[in-house]
Structures are given as C-alpha cells and as structure tokens.
Amino acid sequence: MTHASRIAIAPLRGSVSDAEWRARLDLAACYRLCEQFGMSDMIYTHISARLPESPNHFLINPNGLLFGEITASSLLKVTLDGEVLYRPDLPYGLHPAGFTIHSALYRARPDAMAAMHTHTIAGMAVSALKCGLLPLTQTATRFYGRIAYHGFRGPERDPSERDSLARSVGEMNYCILRNHGLLTLGASVAEAFVAMWGLERACQAQLQAMACNTPLEIPNAEVVEKSCAMYAPGKSRTYGSLEWEGLLRRIDAVDPSWRE
Ligand SMILES: [Zn+2]
C-alpha cells in the first residue's frame, strides 16, 4: 500500500544537517510503524522528535497527512515557542493540541528526545478505567509504578495545559491521559515506539482479561516488584536498540517512501 507517491514535496536530504536528517528518518519511520501496527487515528495524534543539535527545536507531523503518507522531508520543524521553522509546500500546519502536548514535554524534560501519543481503542478504554493499567501480565509489569496519569480537561489547546501536563508526567516516561489515550517518552524515537508497543499490548491484554467475566489472577506484590525491577532503567539494554533495524526492514518491505 503506497500513499507517499500522492504527495510531491521538495526532498530535504542534503539540505539539512546529518543529525536532523537522521532524526527525520527515525520519526518518519515511527509514523509508518504506528500506521502498520494499527495504532494511528487518521491525522488526530502526533509523534515528535527533538533535534539533538538544537534542543529547543523539534520535528512533528504536518496536520493533514495520514501517518502512512509521512516522509522524512514532510515533517515540520518547530520551536518550543510554536514558531514553524520549516514547513513543506503543503497546505498543512501545526496542530494546536500536538504543539501543546509535545512542547510541554520537551520544556519540562530535557532528557526526552522523542514523544509518542496514541488514541488506540485499547489505550482509550484503559484510560477510562478508574483502576488504570493493572499488573496482570508480564508485559504490564514493565510499566508498574512507572505510569503517570493526567486528568482530562478537554482538548489540550490552552497554553496553561502545558504546565498541568508537565506536572502530571513528572519524571515518568509513560503517561495515561485520562479519557483520552496513551503517551510515551524516550531517549530516542525507537525507545518511545517500543515502549508504546508494550503499553498498547498491556492495555489490550487487560481489556480482554477483564471482559471474560471471571476472577482475575493478579501476581503477588513480590513477583510484580521483581518483574518490574528487571525492566528498571539501566538494568537491561535500552528498549528499541535491538528492535529498530528489524522494524525499519519491515516498513521498507511495504513501502520505502518514508525515506524520501
Ligand atoms: Zn490526543
């Protein structure tokens, strides 16, 4: 399924720094992966990457391209104050809620280099459960005690929402936006994506287990803590480092136009 041939924009390769081009490639790949793994919501969510050479600038999608259409050259470059430094020749601009969420995160978290936000059915459903994400599965224990929750106050278009979101997220890398969806941060696009993959599956498994109308087996606290500790930052490799090349091969096999 090729979408990208339908958009014609100037290629940026060679006219931006190598570091920016690499960030563009990783982020465009992440949009394609989000689409291929069924985690997109047409044009209504956003994934971003901070530029390593200019930490006050980040890349994000132009509001109007489907995730399966996004290419490295089509991503907007914006400042943390909302100034659009680069926009491809398309009639699409910066999404207000996307800017609010991602600029809030990068302002508050100098360690965050990428942020991914989804509105999947499973993510929205768990975001609406008072109990939130339970440590029902090995996958879910990775997130035990590491998820922030942010209360729903309507679409994030008010600049004051930035402070509120930053306070809710704190030092966490994972956040459930109540009645809304999921959010992951990472030191790389790959890390944010692989975290979202796990969080999404943990949500799906919980919902299916809860739908069975039979008592749930929740591992005891000691086991949950032990399992969670194995996923602690620094304990094992960085998530995404081993998976990313394979994921890129997967999207290349379907449609390599994200590299344009
Ligand atoms: Zn959203």
mmCIF file of C-alpha atoms and ligand atoms in Angstrom:
data_model
loop_
_atom_site.group_PDB
_atom_site.id
_atom_site.type_symbol
_atom_site.label_atom_id
_atom_site.label_comp_id
_atom_site.label_asym_id
_atom_site.label_seq_id
_atom_site.Cartn_x
_atom_site.Cartn_y
_atom_site.Cartn_z
ATOM 1 C CA MET A 1 0.000 0.000 0.000
ATOM 2 C CA THR A 2 1.778 3.145 -1.166
ATOM 3 C CA HIS A 3 0.465 6.540 -0.167
ATOM 4 C CA ALA A 4 3.543 8.724 -0.431
ATOM 5 C CA SER A 5 3.581 8.883 -4.210
ATOM 6 C CA ARG A 6 0.490 11.079 -3.902
ATOM 7 C CA ILE A 7 2.355 13.900 -2.213
ATOM 8 C CA ALA A 8 5.091 15.757 -4.028
ATOM 9 C CA ILE A 9 7.357 17.916 -1.910
ATOM 10 C CA ALA A 10 10.950 19.063 -2.108
ATOM 11 C CA PRO A 11 13.371 16.443 -0.721
ATOM 12 C CA LEU A 12 15.387 17.783 2.209
ATOM 13 C CA ARG A 13 18.213 15.258 2.184
ATOM 14 C CA GLY A 14 21.496 17.142 1.840
ATOM 15 C CA SER A 15 19.984 20.497 2.758
ATOM 16 C CA VAL A 16 19.672 19.788 6.494
ATOM 17 C CA SER A 17 22.371 18.575 8.890
ATOM 18 C CA ASP A 18 23.126 14.861 9.088
ATOM 19 C CA ALA A 19 21.753 14.822 12.643
ATOM 20 C CA GLU A 20 18.481 16.427 11.558
ATOM 21 C CA TRP A 21 18.167 14.058 8.618
ATOM 22 C CA ARG A 22 18.668 11.051 10.902
ATOM 23 C CA ALA A 23 16.020 12.412 13.279
ATOM 24 C CA ARG A 24 13.685 12.939 10.324
ATOM 25 C CA LEU A 25 14.214 9.373 9.140
ATOM 26 C CA ASP A 26 13.577 7.876 12.569
ATOM 27 C CA LEU A 27 10.461 9.947 13.117
ATOM 28 C CA ALA A 28 9.029 9.259 9.646
ATOM 29 C CA ALA A 29 9.677 5.548 10.255
ATOM 30 C CA CYS A 30 7.822 5.771 13.565
ATOM 31 C CA TYR A 31 4.745 7.237 11.857
ATOM 32 C CA ARG A 32 4.774 4.409 9.304
ATOM 33 C CA LEU A 33 5.184 1.821 12.084
ATOM 34 C CA CYS A 34 2.343 3.401 14.043
ATOM 35 C CA GLU A 35 0.160 3.026 10.941
ATOM 36 C CA GLN A 36 1.299 -0.515 10.131
ATOM 37 C CA PHE A 37 0.743 -1.718 13.691
ATOM 38 C CA GLY A 38 -2.783 -0.292 13.839
ATOM 39 C CA MET A 39 -2.025 2.451 16.339
ATOM 40 C CA SER A 40 -2.884 5.508 14.208
ATOM 41 C CA ASP A 41 -6.047 7.599 14.412
ATOM 42 C CA MET A 42 -6.085 9.093 10.914
ATOM 43 C CA ILE A 43 -4.489 12.519 11.418
ATOM 44 C CA TYR A 44 -5.545 13.007 15.026
ATOM 45 C CA THR A 45 -2.486 12.130 17.095
ATOM 46 C CA HIS A 46 1.149 13.082 16.905
ATOM 47 C CA ILE A 47 4.659 11.791 17.401
ATOM 48 C CA SER A 48 7.658 14.098 17.708
ATOM 49 C CA ALA A 49 11.434 14.078 17.941
ATOM 50 C CA ARG A 50 13.660 16.724 19.475
ATOM 51 C CA LEU A 51 16.662 17.727 17.372
ATOM 52 C CA PRO A 52 19.884 16.717 19.140
ATOM 53 C CA GLU A 53 21.862 19.725 17.883
ATOM 54 C CA SER A 54 19.183 22.273 18.781
ATOM 55 C CA PRO A 55 17.223 21.076 21.813
ATOM 56 C CA ASN A 56 14.703 23.930 21.553
ATOM 57 C CA HIS A 57 13.550 22.620 18.164
ATOM 58 C CA PHE A 58 11.527 19.534 17.411
ATOM 59 C CA LEU A 59 10.007 17.719 14.442
ATOM 60 C CA ILE A 60 6.305 16.867 14.246
ATOM 61 C CA ASN A 61 3.745 15.906 11.608
ATOM 62 C CA PRO A 62 2.005 18.446 9.399
ATOM 63 C CA ASN A 63 -1.646 18.317 10.386
ATOM 64 C CA GLY A 64 -3.289 16.758 7.351
ATOM 65 C CA LEU A 65 -1.078 13.888 6.235
ATOM 66 C CA LEU A 66 -2.138 10.366 7.127
ATOM 67 C CA PHE A 67 0.586 8.541 9.023
ATOM 68 C CA GLY A 68 1.104 6.234 6.037
ATOM 69 C CA GLU A 69 1.911 9.265 3.873
ATOM 70 C CA ILE A 70 4.527 10.853 6.103
ATOM 71 C CA THR A 71 8.076 11.097 4.801
ATOM 72 C CA ALA A 72 11.317 12.395 6.311
ATOM 73 C CA SER A 73 11.058 15.619 4.271
ATOM 74 C CA SER A 74 7.414 16.288 5.109
ATOM 75 C CA LEU A 75 7.884 16.806 8.860
ATOM 76 C CA LEU A 76 7.519 20.282 10.341
ATOM 77 C CA LYS A 77 10.386 21.793 12.326
ATOM 78 C CA VAL A 78 9.092 23.980 15.157
ATOM 79 C CA THR A 79 10.464 25.794 18.178
ATOM 80 C CA LEU A 80 9.295 25.226 21.748
ATOM 81 C CA ASP A 81 7.522 28.605 21.411
ATOM 82 C CA GLY A 82 5.481 27.434 18.435
ATOM 83 C CA GLU A 83 7.345 29.141 15.619
ATOM 84 C CA VAL A 84 7.341 26.959 12.497
ATOM 85 C CA LEU A 85 10.914 26.989 11.150
ATOM 86 C CA TYR A 86 10.266 24.592 8.278
ATOM 87 C CA ARG A 87 7.041 23.601 6.617
ATOM 88 C CA PRO A 88 6.869 21.590 3.398
ATOM 89 C CA ASP A 89 4.936 23.019 0.474
ATOM 90 C CA LEU A 90 1.664 21.523 1.637
ATOM 91 C CA PRO A 91 -1.494 23.222 2.911
ATOM 92 C CA TYR A 92 -0.998 21.705 6.372
ATOM 93 C CA GLY A 93 0.304 23.387 9.507
ATOM 94 C CA LEU A 94 0.958 22.735 13.160
ATOM 95 C CA HIS A 95 -1.797 21.072 15.168
ATOM 96 C CA PRO A 96 -2.550 23.172 18.281
ATOM 97 C CA ALA A 97 -3.019 20.233 20.658
ATOM 98 C CA GLY A 98 0.020 18.480 19.208
ATOM 99 C CA PHE A 99 2.116 21.550 19.821
ATOM 100 C CA THR A 100 0.765 21.954 23.366
ATOM 101 C CA ILE A 101 1.489 18.363 24.391
ATOM 102 C CA HIS A 102 4.898 17.964 22.787
ATOM 103 C CA SER A 103 6.275 21.406 23.642
ATOM 104 C CA ALA A 104 5.183 20.883 27.261
ATOM 105 C CA LEU A 105 7.079 17.614 27.445
ATOM 106 C CA TYR A 106 10.300 18.934 25.889
ATOM 107 C CA ARG A 107 10.259 22.034 28.085
ATOM 108 C CA ALA A 108 9.870 20.010 31.252
ATOM 109 C CA ARG A 109 12.051 17.039 30.368
ATOM 110 C CA PRO A 110 15.493 17.792 28.932
ATOM 111 C CA ASP A 111 16.143 14.037 28.817
ATOM 112 C CA ALA A 112 13.228 13.385 26.448
ATOM 113 C CA MET A 113 14.251 13.160 22.792
ATOM 114 C CA ALA A 114 11.018 11.683 21.456
ATOM 115 C CA ALA A 115 7.356 11.551 22.414
ATOM 116 C CA MET A 116 4.594 9.372 21.016
ATOM 117 C CA HIS A 117 0.867 9.828 21.583
ATOM 118 C CA THR A 118 -1.926 7.472 20.512
ATOM 119 C CA HIS A 119 -5.704 7.200 20.609
ATOM 120 C CA THR A 120 -5.998 3.442 20.195
ATOM 121 C CA ILE A 121 -9.219 1.770 21.298
ATOM 122 C CA ALA A 122 -7.365 -0.181 24.000
ATOM 123 C CA GLY A 123 -5.496 2.900 25.200
ATOM 124 C CA MET A 124 -8.650 4.992 25.343
ATOM 125 C CA ALA A 125 -10.534 2.208 27.119
ATOM 126 C CA VAL A 126 -7.891 1.696 29.826
ATOM 127 C CA SER A 127 -7.651 5.487 30.198
ATOM 128 C CA ALA A 128 -11.336 5.419 31.148
ATOM 129 C CA LEU A 129 -10.933 2.691 33.823
ATOM 130 C CA LYS A 130 -10.593 4.008 37.377
ATOM 131 C CA CYS A 131 -8.134 1.176 38.104
ATOM 132 C CA GLY A 132 -5.857 2.244 35.245
ATOM 133 C CA LEU A 133 -3.310 -0.290 33.999
ATOM 134 C CA LEU A 134 -3.083 -3.327 36.267
ATOM 135 C CA PRO A 135 -0.022 -5.620 36.534
ATOM 136 C CA LEU A 136 -1.966 -8.522 35.046
ATOM 137 C CA THR A 137 0.672 -9.667 32.577
ATOM 138 C CA GLN A 138 4.451 -9.830 32.360
ATOM 139 C CA THR A 139 4.239 -7.084 29.736
ATOM 140 C CA ALA A 140 2.218 -4.866 32.075
ATOM 141 C CA THR A 141 4.688 -5.285 34.957
ATOM 142 C CA ARG A 142 7.224 -3.358 32.896
ATOM 143 C CA PHE A 143 5.043 -0.293 33.482
ATOM 144 C CA TYR A 144 4.161 -0.961 37.128
ATOM 145 C CA GLY A 145 4.698 2.171 39.202
ATOM 146 C CA ARG A 146 6.115 3.941 36.175
ATOM 147 C CA ILE A 147 2.929 5.382 34.695
ATOM 148 C CA ALA A 148 1.733 8.924 35.287
ATOM 149 C CA TYR A 149 -1.964 9.721 34.994
ATOM 150 C CA HIS A 150 -3.215 13.043 33.672
ATOM 151 C CA GLY A 151 -6.851 14.059 34.179
ATOM 152 C CA PHE A 152 -8.974 15.028 31.203
ATOM 153 C CA ARG A 153 -9.741 18.743 30.881
ATOM 154 C CA GLY A 154 -10.757 18.858 27.206
ATOM 155 C CA PRO A 155 -8.510 19.006 24.126
ATOM 156 C CA GLU A 156 -5.123 20.469 25.036
ATOM 157 C CA ARG A 157 -5.312 23.793 23.250
ATOM 158 C CA ASP A 158 -4.933 26.113 26.237
ATOM 159 C CA PRO A 159 -1.288 27.054 26.897
ATOM 160 C CA SER A 160 -1.938 26.575 30.649
ATOM 161 C CA GLU A 161 -2.403 22.902 29.874
ATOM 162 C CA ARG A 162 1.336 22.666 29.280
ATOM 163 C CA ASP A 163 2.182 23.244 32.943
ATOM 164 C CA SER A 164 -0.557 20.926 34.071
ATOM 165 C CA LEU A 165 0.621 18.102 31.788
ATOM 166 C CA ALA A 166 4.260 18.612 32.771
ATOM 167 C CA ARG A 167 3.299 18.381 36.475
ATOM 168 C CA SER A 168 1.333 15.187 35.866
ATOM 169 C CA VAL A 169 4.080 13.493 33.860
ATOM 170 C CA GLY A 170 6.842 14.485 36.275
ATOM 171 C CA GLU A 171 9.797 12.145 35.846
ATOM 172 C CA MET A 172 7.763 9.318 34.313
ATOM 173 C CA ASN A 173 8.296 8.106 30.764
ATOM 174 C CA TYR A 174 4.786 6.717 30.367
ATOM 175 C CA CYS A 175 1.501 8.519 30.833
ATOM 176 C CA ILE A 176 -2.144 7.583 30.549
ATOM 177 C CA LEU A 177 -4.133 10.636 29.541
ATOM 178 C CA ARG A 178 -7.456 10.006 31.270
ATOM 179 C CA ASN A 179 -10.412 9.585 28.898
ATOM 180 C CA HIS A 180 -8.063 10.276 26.018
ATOM 181 C CA GLY A 181 -5.138 7.953 25.228
ATOM 182 C CA LEU A 182 -1.524 6.978 25.802
ATOM 183 C CA LEU A 183 1.776 8.834 25.848
ATOM 184 C CA THR A 184 5.366 7.585 25.922
ATOM 185 C CA LEU A 185 8.672 9.435 26.144
ATOM 186 C CA GLY A 186 12.061 8.115 25.162
ATOM 187 C CA ALA A 187 15.714 8.984 24.851
ATOM 188 C CA SER A 188 15.199 8.033 21.188
ATOM 189 C CA VAL A 189 12.312 7.581 18.766
ATOM 190 C CA ALA A 190 12.958 3.839 18.870
ATOM 191 C CA GLU A 191 12.659 3.756 22.657
ATOM 192 C CA ALA A 192 9.398 5.743 22.652
ATOM 193 C CA PHE A 193 7.949 3.470 19.953
ATOM 194 C CA VAL A 194 8.923 0.186 21.585
ATOM 195 C CA ALA A 195 7.552 1.435 24.918
ATOM 196 C CA MET A 196 4.278 2.313 23.199
ATOM 197 C CA TRP A 197 4.156 -1.115 21.592
ATOM 198 C CA GLY A 198 4.418 -2.734 25.030
ATOM 199 C CA LEU A 199 1.986 -0.345 26.705
ATOM 200 C CA GLU A 200 -0.550 -0.860 23.946
ATOM 201 C CA ARG A 201 -0.335 -4.638 24.235
ATOM 202 C CA ALA A 202 -0.568 -4.497 28.026
ATOM 203 C CA CYS A 203 -3.780 -2.469 27.638
ATOM 204 C CA GLN A 204 -5.192 -4.886 25.066
ATOM 205 C CA ALA A 205 -4.444 -7.907 27.259
ATOM 206 C CA GLN A 206 -6.015 -6.284 30.327
ATOM 207 C CA LEU A 207 -9.215 -5.444 28.484
ATOM 208 C CA GLN A 208 -9.550 -8.944 27.072
ATOM 209 C CA ALA A 209 -8.948 -10.498 30.500
ATOM 210 C CA MET A 210 -11.444 -8.147 32.178
ATOM 211 C CA ALA A 211 -14.040 -8.929 29.516
ATOM 212 C CA CYS A 212 -14.085 -12.626 30.422
ATOM 213 C CA ASN A 213 -16.328 -12.193 33.461
ATOM 214 C CA THR A 214 -14.210 -14.463 35.638
ATOM 215 C CA PRO A 215 -11.905 -13.603 38.569
ATOM 216 C CA LEU A 216 -8.522 -12.221 37.560
ATOM 217 C CA GLU A 217 -5.229 -13.740 38.661
ATOM 218 C CA ILE A 218 -3.009 -10.852 39.734
ATOM 219 C CA PRO A 219 0.579 -11.856 40.584
ATOM 220 C CA ASN A 220 1.516 -11.156 44.208
ATOM 221 C CA ALA A 221 3.269 -7.903 45.044
ATOM 222 C CA GLU A 222 6.672 -9.557 45.443
ATOM 223 C CA VAL A 223 6.541 -11.071 41.963
ATOM 224 C CA VAL A 224 5.280 -7.848 40.423
ATOM 225 C CA GLU A 225 8.083 -5.866 42.079
ATOM 226 C CA LYS A 226 10.702 -8.393 40.981
ATOM 227 C CA SER A 227 9.467 -8.404 37.407
ATOM 228 C CA CYS A 228 9.195 -4.612 37.364
ATOM 229 C CA ALA A 229 12.745 -4.271 38.728
ATOM 230 C CA MET A 230 14.071 -6.309 35.807
ATOM 231 C CA TYR A 231 12.771 -3.603 33.489
ATOM 232 C CA ALA A 232 14.253 -0.750 35.541
ATOM 233 C CA PRO A 233 16.200 1.850 33.574
ATOM 234 C CA GLY A 234 19.829 0.844 33.296
ATOM 235 C CA LYS A 235 19.143 -2.740 34.303
ATOM 236 C CA SER A 236 18.908 -4.044 30.774
ATOM 237 C CA ARG A 237 19.628 -2.696 27.312
ATOM 238 C CA THR A 238 17.776 0.364 26.123
ATOM 239 C CA TYR A 239 14.481 -0.597 24.586
ATOM 240 C CA GLY A 240 14.440 -0.027 20.877
ATOM 241 C CA SER A 241 18.161 -0.526 20.262
ATOM 242 C CA LEU A 242 17.793 -4.150 19.201
ATOM 243 C CA GLU A 243 14.352 -3.862 17.612
ATOM 244 C CA TRP A 244 14.743 -0.781 15.436
ATOM 245 C CA GLU A 245 16.669 -2.155 12.443
ATOM 246 C CA GLY A 246 14.205 -5.011 12.087
ATOM 247 C CA LEU A 247 11.306 -2.584 12.303
ATOM 248 C CA LEU A 248 12.874 -0.471 9.549
ATOM 249 C CA ARG A 249 13.216 -3.573 7.370
ATOM 250 C CA ARG A 250 9.558 -4.268 7.961
ATOM 251 C CA ILE A 251 8.371 -0.861 6.737
ATOM 252 C CA ASP A 252 10.880 -0.895 3.863
ATOM 253 C CA ALA A 253 9.339 -4.158 2.666
ATOM 254 C CA VAL A 254 5.922 -2.499 2.458
ATOM 255 C CA ASP A 255 6.822 0.973 1.180
ATOM 256 C CA PRO A 256 10.263 2.603 1.444
ATOM 257 C CA SER A 257 8.972 6.080 0.528
ATOM 258 C CA TRP A 258 9.214 7.206 4.176
ATOM 259 C CA ARG A 259 12.936 7.677 3.455
ATOM 260 C CA GLU A 260 12.233 10.477 0.951
HETATM 261 ZN ZN ZN B 1 -4.770 13.158 21.727
#
